[in-house]
């Protein structure tokens, strides 16, 4: 009798829980259309050297990870980074370069982690914190969170890049890191920018705007549910995609907590 039975459904169906469920569904749509991979490859496409990796790519990755799940970005970029590593070693006649691997993969992880907390959209933990703050009487809106958090993304991404550059650059066996050829090959393998991918990009952009402008009216969960409905409406995802791609036990875990 600690929690009355009629209070349990209310406790489960908090706005934060609906928000988490919706975010995971949106992530499925982004991944299914290939928009996440295109974002990652576009970030890499202009990088010409080691300095570009440290001082351009890592800060841009941190900003991107503020809105798209950093876990998803890292997962899709690791195979690309592996290709960059192998191609760079081959180009410089080096069998393997341990420091280069550390620079690429730990730098990727550090920069993504720097961006993850910068908006409520990037992780379920952020939505949970919003719920805790609201319950404590200190509600924070999506826009307020971004006002505090987003300016830190490029700063911390730059700090992560500078740290990796200072620690790794003097010890690299290769002279410079040039991802251009690998990225070109990966981009060539991508299908053309399809209508569904364009629609998904528009939904994602409108979703961020909706979180900022419509939160007071519909809540973060309500706005996200609209985006999920739009993905169904435009046939970007199906229920089978949701069932296979969304870890409902994770949603249940957060709801139960």
XYZ file of N, CA and C in Angstrom:
771
model
N 0.807 -1.225 0.000
C 0.000 0.000 0.000
C 0.843 1.278 0.000
N 2.119 1.183 -0.334
C 2.960 2.394 -0.389
C 2.477 3.317 -1.505
N 2.155 2.726 -2.673
C 1.625 3.499 -3.796
C 0.270 2.917 -4.180
N -0.826 3.688 -4.028
C -2.163 3.182 -4.365
C -2.234 2.712 -5.813
N -3.035 1.701 -6.042
C -3.111 1.076 -7.371
C -3.507 2.076 -8.453
N -4.406 3.007 -8.139
C -4.839 3.942 -9.178
C -3.789 5.016 -9.480
N -2.736 5.085 -8.665
C -1.657 6.038 -8.921
C -0.582 5.462 -9.837
N -0.530 4.136 -9.956
C 0.534 3.495 -10.737
C 0.462 3.864 -12.219
N -0.716 3.770 -12.877
C -0.758 4.171 -14.301
C -0.341 5.624 -14.505
N -0.734 6.518 -13.574
C -0.341 7.924 -13.689
C 1.173 8.064 -13.583
N 1.762 7.286 -12.686
C 3.214 7.353 -12.506
C 3.954 6.868 -13.757
N 3.400 5.835 -14.409
C 4.032 5.310 -15.619
C 3.908 6.281 -16.789
N 2.764 6.908 -16.937
C 2.502 7.711 -18.132
C 2.876 9.172 -17.931
N 4.067 9.407 -17.424
C 4.594 10.766 -17.334
C 4.981 11.252 -18.736
N 4.982 12.562 -18.892
C 5.373 13.143 -20.181
C 6.780 12.699 -20.573
N 7.680 12.591 -19.583
C 9.060 12.189 -19.872
C 9.120 10.788 -20.468
N 8.246 9.890 -20.002
C 8.253 8.514 -20.505
C 7.772 8.477 -21.954
N 6.691 9.228 -22.255
C 6.191 9.314 -23.633
C 7.263 9.933 -24.530
N 7.961 10.933 -23.991
C 9.045 11.591 -24.722
C 10.145 10.592 -25.076
N 10.552 9.789 -24.098
C 11.594 8.778 -24.333
C 11.157 7.784 -25.398
N 9.929 7.294 -25.282
C 9.401 6.338 -26.268
C 9.405 6.963 -27.658
N 8.956 8.225 -27.744
C 8.909 8.903 -29.037
C 10.293 9.135 -29.618
N 11.255 9.524 -28.761
C 12.621 9.770 -29.224
C 13.226 8.498 -29.808
N 12.997 7.366 -29.137
C 13.527 6.096 -29.644
C 12.895 5.756 -30.995
N 11.606 6.069 -31.167
C 10.929 5.819 -32.444
C 11.479 6.744 -33.533
N 11.722 8.015 -33.187
C 12.299 8.955 -34.151
C 13.688 8.482 -34.573
N 14.465 7.955 -33.620
C 15.795 7.435 -33.931
C 15.712 6.288 -34.942
N 14.665 5.466 -34.825
C 14.462 4.380 -35.787
C 14.245 4.948 -37.183
N 13.419 6.006 -37.272
C 13.159 6.628 -38.566
C 14.400 7.250 -39.172
N 15.191 7.931 -38.347
C 16.429 8.560 -38.818
C 17.391 7.494 -39.339
N 17.495 6.392 -38.595
C 18.402 5.316 -38.988
C 17.908 4.598 -40.245
N 16.593 4.351 -40.317
C 16.046 3.601 -41.454
C 16.232 4.363 -42.764
N 16.086 5.670 -42.735
C 16.242 6.464 -43.957
C 17.708 6.709 -44.306
N 18.631 6.428 -43.371
C 20.052 6.656 -43.614
C 20.481 8.086 -43.346
N 19.588 8.892 -42.753
C 19.904 10.292 -42.488
C 21.049 10.426 -41.491
N 21.105 9.519 -40.507
C 22.167 9.601 -39.510
C 23.539 9.385 -40.135
N 23.630 8.405 -41.037
C 24.912 8.136 -41.692
C 25.310 9.289 -42.605
N 24.336 9.864 -43.287
C 24.638 10.997 -44.172
C 25.166 12.181 -43.356
N 24.557 12.429 -42.192
C 25.021 13.513 -41.324
C 26.473 13.269 -40.913
N 26.762 12.035 -40.482
C 28.115 11.702 -40.049
C 29.141 11.854 -41.160
N 28.800 11.382 -42.362
C 29.739 11.450 -43.481
C 29.936 12.886 -43.958
N 28.862 13.686 -43.922
C 28.992 15.092 -44.307
C 29.911 15.841 -43.341
N 29.837 15.472 -42.059
C 30.746 16.083 -41.083
C 32.202 15.752 -41.409
N 32.436 14.549 -41.915
C 33.812 14.108 -42.216
C 34.310 14.587 -43.575
N 33.396 14.950 -44.464
C 33.767 15.159 -45.865
C 34.739 16.319 -46.071
N 34.746 17.301 -45.176
C 35.601 18.478 -45.355
C 36.917 18.387 -44.575
N 37.136 17.267 -43.913
C 38.326 17.139 -43.083
C 39.508 16.707 -43.949
N 40.583 17.509 -43.903
C 41.735 17.259 -44.770
C 42.979 16.798 -44.007
N 43.015 17.001 -42.695
C 44.234 16.671 -41.961
C 43.911 16.414 -40.494
N 44.940 16.128 -39.715
C 44.766 15.825 -38.293
C 44.179 17.008 -37.539
N 44.627 18.221 -37.868
C 44.102 19.418 -37.213
C 42.606 19.573 -37.485
N 42.182 19.250 -38.701
C 40.765 19.325 -39.033
C 39.930 18.371 -38.193
N 40.468 17.170 -37.970
C 39.790 16.204 -37.100
C 39.595 16.786 -35.703
N 40.679 17.318 -35.152
C 40.657 17.753 -33.762
C 39.833 19.019 -33.556
N 39.955 19.990 -34.478
C 39.409 21.321 -34.220
C 38.175 21.667 -35.051
N 37.789 20.792 -35.972
C 36.567 21.018 -36.755
C 35.588 19.862 -36.564
N 36.067 18.639 -36.851
C 35.165 17.485 -36.807
C 34.629 17.215 -35.407
N 35.504 17.168 -34.411
C 35.054 16.843 -33.057
C 34.062 17.878 -32.500
N 34.297 19.197 -32.649
C 33.288 20.160 -32.195
C 31.952 20.038 -32.950
N 32.014 19.821 -34.288
C 30.778 19.658 -35.061
C 30.034 18.399 -34.638
N 30.782 17.341 -34.351
C 30.165 16.101 -33.883
C 29.457 16.333 -32.550
N 30.075 17.104 -31.657
C 29.469 17.397 -30.355
C 28.143 18.127 -30.529
N 28.106 19.093 -31.448
C 26.850 19.826 -31.696
C 25.797 18.886 -32.278
N 26.182 18.036 -33.233
C 25.233 17.092 -33.834
C 24.697 16.111 -32.798
N 25.576 15.675 -31.890
C 25.174 14.710 -30.864
C 24.240 15.321 -29.831
N 24.037 16.647 -29.895
C 23.084 17.288 -29.003
C 21.646 17.035 -29.446
N 21.455 16.646 -30.711
C 20.102 16.479 -31.245
C 19.826 15.072 -31.764
N 20.872 14.396 -32.237
C 20.738 13.010 -32.685
C 21.480 12.146 -31.677
N 20.908 11.012 -31.328
C 21.511 10.142 -30.316
C 23.005 9.944 -30.559
N 23.809 10.313 -29.555
C 25.262 10.160 -29.711
C 25.647 8.697 -29.868
N 24.870 7.796 -29.256
C 25.155 6.359 -29.401
C 25.025 5.947 -30.867
N 23.960 6.446 -31.521
C 23.741 6.101 -32.928
C 24.837 6.694 -33.802
N 25.214 7.947 -33.554
C 26.260 8.579 -34.347
C 27.587 7.832 -34.225
N 27.939 7.462 -33.001
C 29.190 6.733 -32.793
C 29.134 5.367 -33.481
N 28.000 4.686 -33.333
C 27.872 3.346 -33.923
C 28.027 3.380 -35.441
N 27.461 4.397 -36.093
C 27.552 4.426 -37.552
C 28.901 4.953 -38.028
N 29.581 5.757 -37.172
C 30.867 6.328 -37.591
C 32.050 5.408 -37.318
N 31.907 4.453 -36.410
C 33.029 3.558 -36.092
C 33.497 2.782 -37.338
N 32.602 2.180 -38.140
C 33.098 1.505 -39.355
C 33.809 2.464 -40.312
N 33.300 3.703 -40.413
C 33.948 4.690 -41.278
C 35.338 5.027 -40.735
N 35.424 5.212 -39.419
C 36.716 5.509 -38.788
C 37.692 4.357 -38.969
N 37.184 3.137 -38.932
C 38.036 1.972 -39.166
C 38.639 2.037 -40.565
N 37.798 2.415 -41.544
C 38.292 2.581 -42.910
C 39.318 3.688 -43.008
N 39.073 4.808 -42.305
C 40.031 5.921 -42.283
C 41.359 5.463 -41.688
N 41.284 4.702 -40.594
C 42.494 4.203 -39.931
C 43.304 3.318 -40.879
N 42.634 2.353 -41.501
C 43.340 1.417 -42.385
C 43.931 2.134 -43.592
N 43.152 3.029 -44.198
C 43.623 3.742 -45.388
C 44.805 4.646 -45.053
N 44.758 5.303 -43.893
C 45.842 6.201 -43.491
C 47.130 5.415 -43.232
N 46.999 4.282 -42.537
C 48.182 3.446 -42.279
C 48.796 2.950 -43.575
N 47.952 2.484 -44.498
C 48.427 1.972 -45.780
C 49.128 3.070 -46.573
N 48.527 4.266 -46.594
C 49.086 5.378 -47.365
C 50.458 5.792 -46.857
N 50.732 5.584 -45.581
C 52.017 5.994 -45.007
C 52.959 4.808 -44.774
N 52.579 3.633 -45.305
C 53.444 2.471 -45.182
C 53.616 1.979 -43.762
N 52.602 2.176 -42.934
C 52.652 1.755 -41.532
C 51.707 0.571 -41.351
N 52.217 -0.476 -40.700
C 51.374 -1.658 -40.490
C 50.241 -1.352 -39.515
N 50.544 -0.718 -38.406
C 49.517 -0.280 -37.465
C 50.056 0.878 -36.630
N 49.136 1.727 -36.195
C 49.504 2.899 -35.401
C 48.527 2.983 -34.229
N 48.961 2.510 -33.087
C 48.093 2.444 -31.906
C 47.605 3.833 -31.486
N 48.482 4.822 -31.545
C 48.123 6.181 -31.129
C 47.071 6.764 -32.075
N 47.177 6.460 -33.363
C 46.166 6.923 -34.315
C 44.795 6.347 -33.972
N 44.766 5.068 -33.622
C 43.500 4.437 -33.236
C 42.911 5.120 -32.000
N 43.775 5.412 -31.021
C 43.316 6.104 -29.807
C 42.764 7.483 -30.172
N 43.486 8.203 -31.034
C 43.064 9.544 -31.445
C 41.694 9.505 -32.114
N 41.499 8.577 -33.033
C 40.245 8.512 -33.787
C 39.075 8.045 -32.931
N 39.261 6.928 -32.227
C 38.114 6.288 -31.579
C 37.788 6.882 -30.206
N 38.811 7.181 -29.409
C 38.514 7.836 -28.132
C 38.068 9.280 -28.363
N 38.668 9.947 -29.360
C 38.234 11.302 -29.691
C 36.774 11.327 -30.114
N 36.380 10.338 -30.921
C 34.985 10.208 -31.343
C 34.060 10.058 -30.143
N 34.452 9.207 -29.216
C 33.635 8.953 -28.024
C 33.568 10.185 -27.120
N 34.721 10.834 -26.903
C 34.757 12.007 -26.020
C 33.896 13.141 -26.590
N 34.013 13.387 -27.896
C 33.264 14.481 -28.515
C 31.763 14.206 -28.477
N 31.372 12.963 -28.728
C 29.950 12.620 -28.685
C 29.395 12.778 -27.273
N 30.179 12.358 -26.280
C 29.742 12.514 -24.886
C 29.623 13.989 -24.502
N 30.475 14.834 -25.074
C 30.408 16.267 -24.793
C 29.094 16.859 -25.291
N 28.556 16.298 -26.377
C 27.325 16.838 -26.950
C 26.057 16.240 -26.377
N 26.121 15.019 -25.856
C 24.921 14.301 -25.430
C 24.002 15.015 -24.460
N 24.526 15.710 -23.447
C 23.634 16.366 -22.483
C 23.157 17.762 -22.895
N 23.476 18.232 -24.096
C 23.264 19.645 -24.410
C 21.828 19.997 -24.788
N 20.985 19.018 -25.080
C 19.554 19.271 -25.250
C 18.818 18.051 -24.722
N 17.552 18.202 -24.312
C 16.819 17.052 -23.780
C 16.620 15.927 -24.789
N 16.812 16.230 -26.089
C 16.484 15.258 -27.125
C 17.506 14.150 -27.275
N 18.731 14.363 -26.799
C 19.820 13.461 -27.148
C 19.893 12.204 -26.292
N 19.210 12.174 -25.173
C 19.303 10.980 -24.340
C 18.162 10.899 -23.346
N 17.779 9.662 -23.025
C 16.684 9.465 -22.078
C 17.017 10.028 -20.706
N 18.305 9.996 -20.345
C 18.690 10.528 -19.032
C 18.326 11.999 -18.906
N 18.386 12.740 -20.048
C 18.028 14.157 -20.009
C 16.543 14.336 -19.721
N 15.727 13.524 -20.364
C 14.280 13.600 -20.133
C 13.933 13.221 -18.701
N 14.622 12.225 -18.171
C 14.401 11.824 -16.780
C 14.733 12.983 -15.840
N 15.833 13.686 -16.120
C 16.219 14.819 -15.278
C 15.176 15.926 -15.356
N 14.603 16.139 -16.546
C 13.535 17.136 -16.678
C 12.350 16.766 -15.797
N 12.038 15.460 -15.760
C 10.945 14.991 -14.916
C 11.241 15.208 -13.441
N 12.464 14.913 -13.029
C 12.853 15.113 -11.628
C 12.766 16.590 -11.246
N 13.260 17.462 -12.124
C 13.217 18.896 -11.846
C 11.776 19.391 -11.735
N 10.911 18.890 -12.626
C 9.500 19.292 -12.572
C 8.858 18.824 -11.279
N 9.139 17.584 -10.880
C 8.566 17.048 -9.632
C 9.062 17.819 -8.415
N 10.290 18.357 -8.508
C 10.862 19.099 -7.386
C 10.389 20.555 -7.352
N 9.574 20.935 -8.346
C 9.070 22.301 -8.384
C 9.940 23.266 -9.149
N 10.886 22.737 -9.941
C 11.769 23.588 -10.735
C 11.721 23.153 -12.201
N 10.562 23.269 -12.859
C 10.460 22.811 -14.247
C 11.381 23.592 -15.175
N 11.941 22.905 -16.145
C 12.809 23.548 -17.134
C 12.308 23.167 -18.518
N 12.192 24.139 -19.397
C 11.685 23.894 -20.739
C 12.803 23.426 -21.655
N 12.408 22.936 -22.833
C 13.388 22.504 -23.831
C 14.308 23.663 -24.206
N 13.698 24.839 -24.444
C 14.480 26.000 -24.834
C 15.438 26.453 -23.744
N 14.983 26.418 -22.483
C 15.851 26.814 -21.375
C 17.038 25.865 -21.250
N 16.761 24.563 -21.379
C 17.844 23.571 -21.316
C 18.889 23.861 -22.392
N 18.403 24.111 -23.620
C 19.320 24.396 -24.722
C 20.113 25.684 -24.460
N 19.459 26.678 -23.856
C 20.134 27.946 -23.582
C 21.328 27.731 -22.659
N 21.161 26.842 -21.682
C 22.265 26.538 -20.772
C 23.260 25.558 -21.387
N 22.738 24.550 -22.097
C 23.578 23.433 -22.506
C 24.250 23.557 -23.854
N 23.516 24.074 -24.868
C 24.031 24.024 -26.237
C 25.319 24.823 -26.432
N 25.493 26.011 -25.830
C 26.754 26.735 -26.025
C 27.977 25.944 -25.562
N 27.784 24.985 -24.661
C 28.919 24.193 -24.180
C 29.354 23.137 -25.192
N 28.456 22.733 -26.104
C 28.778 21.628 -27.021
C 30.021 21.913 -27.858
N 30.074 23.021 -28.625
C 31.293 23.259 -29.415
C 32.509 23.529 -28.544
N 32.304 24.171 -27.378
C 33.435 24.469 -26.495
C 34.062 23.174 -25.971
N 33.213 22.278 -25.455
C 33.735 21.018 -24.921
C 34.242 20.108 -26.042
N 33.573 20.161 -27.216
C 34.068 19.398 -28.365
C 35.448 19.870 -28.779
N 35.658 21.200 -28.740
C 36.965 21.761 -29.066
C 38.000 21.373 -28.016
N 37.590 21.365 -26.754
C 38.515 20.970 -25.685
C 38.904 19.500 -25.824
N 37.915 18.652 -26.156
C 38.211 17.223 -26.354
C 39.177 17.045 -27.519
N 38.918 17.779 -28.619
C 39.802 17.696 -29.782
C 41.204 18.184 -29.468
N 41.294 19.305 -28.733
C 42.612 19.849 -28.373
C 43.372 18.888 -27.473
N 42.659 18.283 -26.536
C 43.298 17.324 -25.628
C 43.860 16.138 -26.406
N 43.033 15.561 -27.301
C 43.490 14.409 -28.080
C 44.644 14.805 -29.004
N 44.570 16.016 -29.570
C 45.621 16.466 -30.481
C 46.952 16.634 -29.742
N 46.905 17.297 -28.582
C 48.129 17.538 -27.814
C 48.745 16.231 -27.330
N 47.878 15.303 -26.895
C 48.398 14.033 -26.369
C 48.893 13.094 -27.465
N 48.211 13.112 -28.609
C 48.480 12.086 -29.625
C 49.378 12.550 -30.771
N 49.257 13.793 -31.188
C 49.963 14.268 -32.384
C 51.467 13.972 -32.358
N 52.184 14.259 -31.258
C 53.635 14.015 -31.272
C 54.008 12.537 -31.384
N 53.077 11.635 -31.053
C 53.395 10.209 -31.026
C 52.875 9.459 -32.251
N 52.189 10.155 -33.164
C 51.639 9.481 -34.336
C 52.756 8.977 -35.250
N 52.599 7.762 -35.730
C 53.550 7.224 -36.698
C 53.253 7.768 -38.094
N 51.992 8.047 -38.373
C 51.611 8.626 -39.667
C 51.794 10.135 -39.588
N 52.028 10.753 -40.736
C 52.301 12.192 -40.748
C 51.019 13.009 -40.677
N 49.979 12.560 -41.352
C 48.704 13.288 -41.331
C 47.555 12.323 -41.581
N 46.388 12.676 -41.046
C 45.192 11.849 -41.204
C 44.337 12.447 -42.300
N 44.081 11.670 -43.357
C 43.308 12.174 -44.500
C 42.138 11.229 -44.778
N 40.949 11.550 -44.268
C 39.807 10.657 -44.459
C 39.113 10.811 -45.804
N 39.561 11.777 -46.613
C 38.834 12.127 -47.829
C 38.453 10.959 -48.710
N 39.421 10.089 -49.047
C 39.150 8.992 -49.984
C 38.120 8.024 -49.419
N 38.273 7.658 -48.151
C 37.340 6.712 -47.521
C 35.938 7.302 -47.483
N 35.835 8.578 -47.114
C 34.522 9.230 -47.029
C 33.876 9.311 -48.408
N 34.676 9.618 -49.435
C 34.144 9.661 -50.803
C 33.556 8.315 -51.198
N 34.264 7.240 -50.868
C 33.769 5.898 -51.197
C 32.475 5.594 -50.461
N 32.418 5.970 -49.170
C 31.203 5.728 -48.386
C 30.033 6.546 -48.924
N 30.295 7.806 -49.271
C 29.230 8.648 -49.826
C 28.752 8.114 -51.167
N 29.684 7.557 -51.956
C 29.311 6.994 -53.256
C 28.399 5.788 -53.095
N 28.596 5.049 -51.986
C 27.754 3.870 -51.748
C 26.351 4.248 -51.278
N 26.214 5.448 -50.731
C 24.894 5.870 -50.257
C 23.965 6.089 -51.446
N 22.708 5.691 -51.314
C 21.744 6.012 -52.373
C 21.503 7.512 -52.427
N 20.896 7.971 -53.499
C 20.596 9.396 -53.623
C 19.696 9.878 -52.504
N 19.687 11.192 -52.308
C 18.864 11.790 -51.250
C 17.400 11.573 -51.609
N 16.793 10.573 -50.993
C 15.439 10.162 -51.360
C 14.396 11.095 -50.765
N 13.168 10.943 -51.266
C 12.057 11.763 -50.759
C 11.815 11.467 -49.280
N 11.888 10.184 -48.906
C 11.650 9.829 -47.506
C 12.730 10.409 -46.591
N 13.969 10.422 -47.073
C 15.048 10.996 -46.273
C 14.837 12.496 -46.103
N 14.385 13.159 -47.175
C 14.110 14.596 -47.098
C 12.967 14.874 -46.127
N 11.933 14.039 -46.183
C 10.795 14.208 -45.273
C 11.247 13.985 -43.836
N 12.097 12.964 -43.629
C 12.591 12.688 -42.278
C 13.417 13.860 -41.761
N 14.218 14.464 -42.622
C 15.005 15.631 -42.219
C 14.084 16.789 -41.838
N 13.003 16.973 -42.617
C 12.043 18.045 -42.317
C 11.335 17.771 -40.990
N 10.930 16.520 -40.770
C 10.272 16.158 -39.508
C 11.201 16.422 -38.336
N 12.471 16.053 -38.490
C 13.443 16.252 -37.414
C 13.620 17.743 -37.103
N 13.722 18.554 -38.154
C 13.863 19.996 -37.955
C 12.634 20.605 -37.295
N 11.444 20.203 -37.773
C 10.200 20.716 -37.194
C 10.016 20.230 -35.762
N 10.513 19.030 -35.486
C 10.407 18.484 -34.131
C 11.187 19.342 -33.145
N 12.406 19.735 -33.518
C 13.209 20.588 -32.635
C 12.505 21.930 -32.414
N 11.950 22.498 -33.497
C 11.220 23.763 -33.373
C 9.997 23.585 -32.474
N 9.297 22.441 -32.656
C 8.123 22.158 -31.835
C 8.463 22.003 -30.362
N 9.591 21.351 -30.081
C 10.009 21.206 -28.676
C 10.196 22.568 -28.020
N 10.715 23.521 -28.797
C 11.001 24.845 -28.247
C 9.737 25.685 -28.113
N 8.844 25.615 -29.116
C 7.704 26.534 -29.177
C 6.390 25.954 -28.660
N 6.245 24.635 -28.684
C 4.941 24.030 -28.348
C 4.954 23.228 -27.054
N 6.065 23.250 -26.341
C 6.169 22.422 -25.138
C 5.105 22.776 -24.102
N 4.843 24.068 -23.900
C 3.868 24.479 -22.889
C 2.464 24.001 -23.229
N 2.161 23.871 -24.525
C 0.824 23.472 -24.959
C 0.651 21.958 -24.970
N 1.620 21.244 -25.546
C 1.469 19.803 -25.755
C 2.429 18.957 -24.928
N 3.432 19.572 -24.304
C 4.447 18.806 -23.604
C 5.439 18.219 -24.592
N 6.618 17.871 -24.118
C 7.625 17.266 -24.999
C 7.128 15.945 -25.574
N 6.425 15.162 -24.733
C 5.901 13.882 -25.193
C 4.857 14.053 -26.277
N 4.000 15.055 -26.135
C 2.964 15.298 -27.135
C 3.540 15.704 -28.473
N 4.527 16.613 -28.441
C 5.168 17.066 -29.680
C 5.879 15.902 -30.360
N 6.563 15.075 -29.576
C 7.283 13.927 -30.143
C 6.315 12.912 -30.726
N 5.170 12.724 -30.067
C 4.149 11.803 -30.588
C 3.646 12.276 -31.947
N 3.519 13.596 -32.122
C 3.118 14.132 -33.433
C 4.139 13.762 -34.504
N 5.426 13.853 -34.154
C 6.471 13.504 -35.118
C 6.396 12.024 -35.481
N 6.136 11.181 -34.487
C 6.010 9.740 -34.752
C 4.807 9.486 -35.661
N 3.696 10.175 -35.389
C 2.512 10.039 -36.236
C 2.834 10.458 -37.669
N 3.602 11.562 -37.829
C 3.986 12.019 -39.165
C 4.824 10.970 -39.888
N 5.723 10.297 -39.156
C 6.540 9.247 -39.780
C 5.671 8.098 -40.258
N 4.647 7.739 -39.476
C 3.696 6.722 -39.931
C 2.915 7.216 -41.146
N 2.483 8.470 -41.091
C 1.660 9.044 -42.156
C 2.398 9.026 -43.488
N 3.692 9.345 -43.463
C 4.482 9.376 -44.693
C 5.175 8.041 -44.976
N 4.804 7.011 -44.208
C 5.299 5.645 -44.424
C 6.815 5.540 -44.329
N 7.385 6.333 -43.467
C 8.818 6.225 -43.211
C 9.102 5.020 -42.338
N 8.235 4.771 -41.379
C 8.359 3.608 -40.502
C 7.032 2.860 -40.448
N 7.117 1.626 -40.023
C 5.926 0.803 -39.800
C 5.929 0.333 -38.351
N 4.823 -0.289 -37.943
C 4.784 -0.789 -36.569
C 5.849 -1.849 -36.337
N 6.126 -2.650 -37.364
C 7.176 -3.669 -37.230
C 8.538 -3.018 -36.953
N 8.797 -1.867 -37.589
C 10.050 -1.147 -37.333
C 10.130 -0.713 -35.878
N 9.011 -0.223 -35.356
C 8.968 0.206 -33.955
C 9.200 -0.995 -33.041
N 8.527 -2.081 -33.344
C 8.616 -3.274 -32.495
C 10.035 -3.837 -32.484
N 10.701 -3.789 -33.644
C 12.053 -4.346 -33.738
C 13.133 -3.350 -33.311
N 12.892 -2.050 -33.533
C 13.937 -1.063 -33.324
C 13.906 -0.345 -31.992
N 12.732 -0.350 -31.324
C 12.608 0.352 -30.049
C 12.691 -0.662 -28.918
N 13.631 -0.441 -28.018
C 13.779 -1.342 -26.868
C 12.715 -0.976 -25.833
N 11.550 -1.615 -25.945
C 10.439 -1.280 -25.057
C 10.761 -1.605 -23.599
N 11.661 -2.561 -23.383
C 12.034 -2.867 -21.998
C 12.808 -1.690 -21.390
N 13.540 -0.943 -22.226
C 14.250 0.230 -21.723
C 13.242 1.313 -21.309
N 12.207 1.495 -22.147
C 11.144 2.446 -21.805
C 10.481 2.034 -20.502
N 10.197 0.731 -20.384
C 9.599 0.225 -19.154
C 10.496 0.436 -17.939
N 11.800 0.305 -18.159
C 12.761 0.517 -17.069
C 12.697 1.954 -16.562
N 12.726 2.910 -17.482
C 12.649 4.325 -17.097
C 11.305 4.626 -16.441
N 10.223 4.080 -17.008
C 8.893 4.326 -16.446
C 8.808 3.783 -15.022
N 9.314 2.585 -14.837
C 9.268 1.976 -13.507
C 10.124 2.746 -12.504
N 11.274 3.239 -12.980
C 12.142 4.030 -12.087
C 11.433 5.307 -11.641
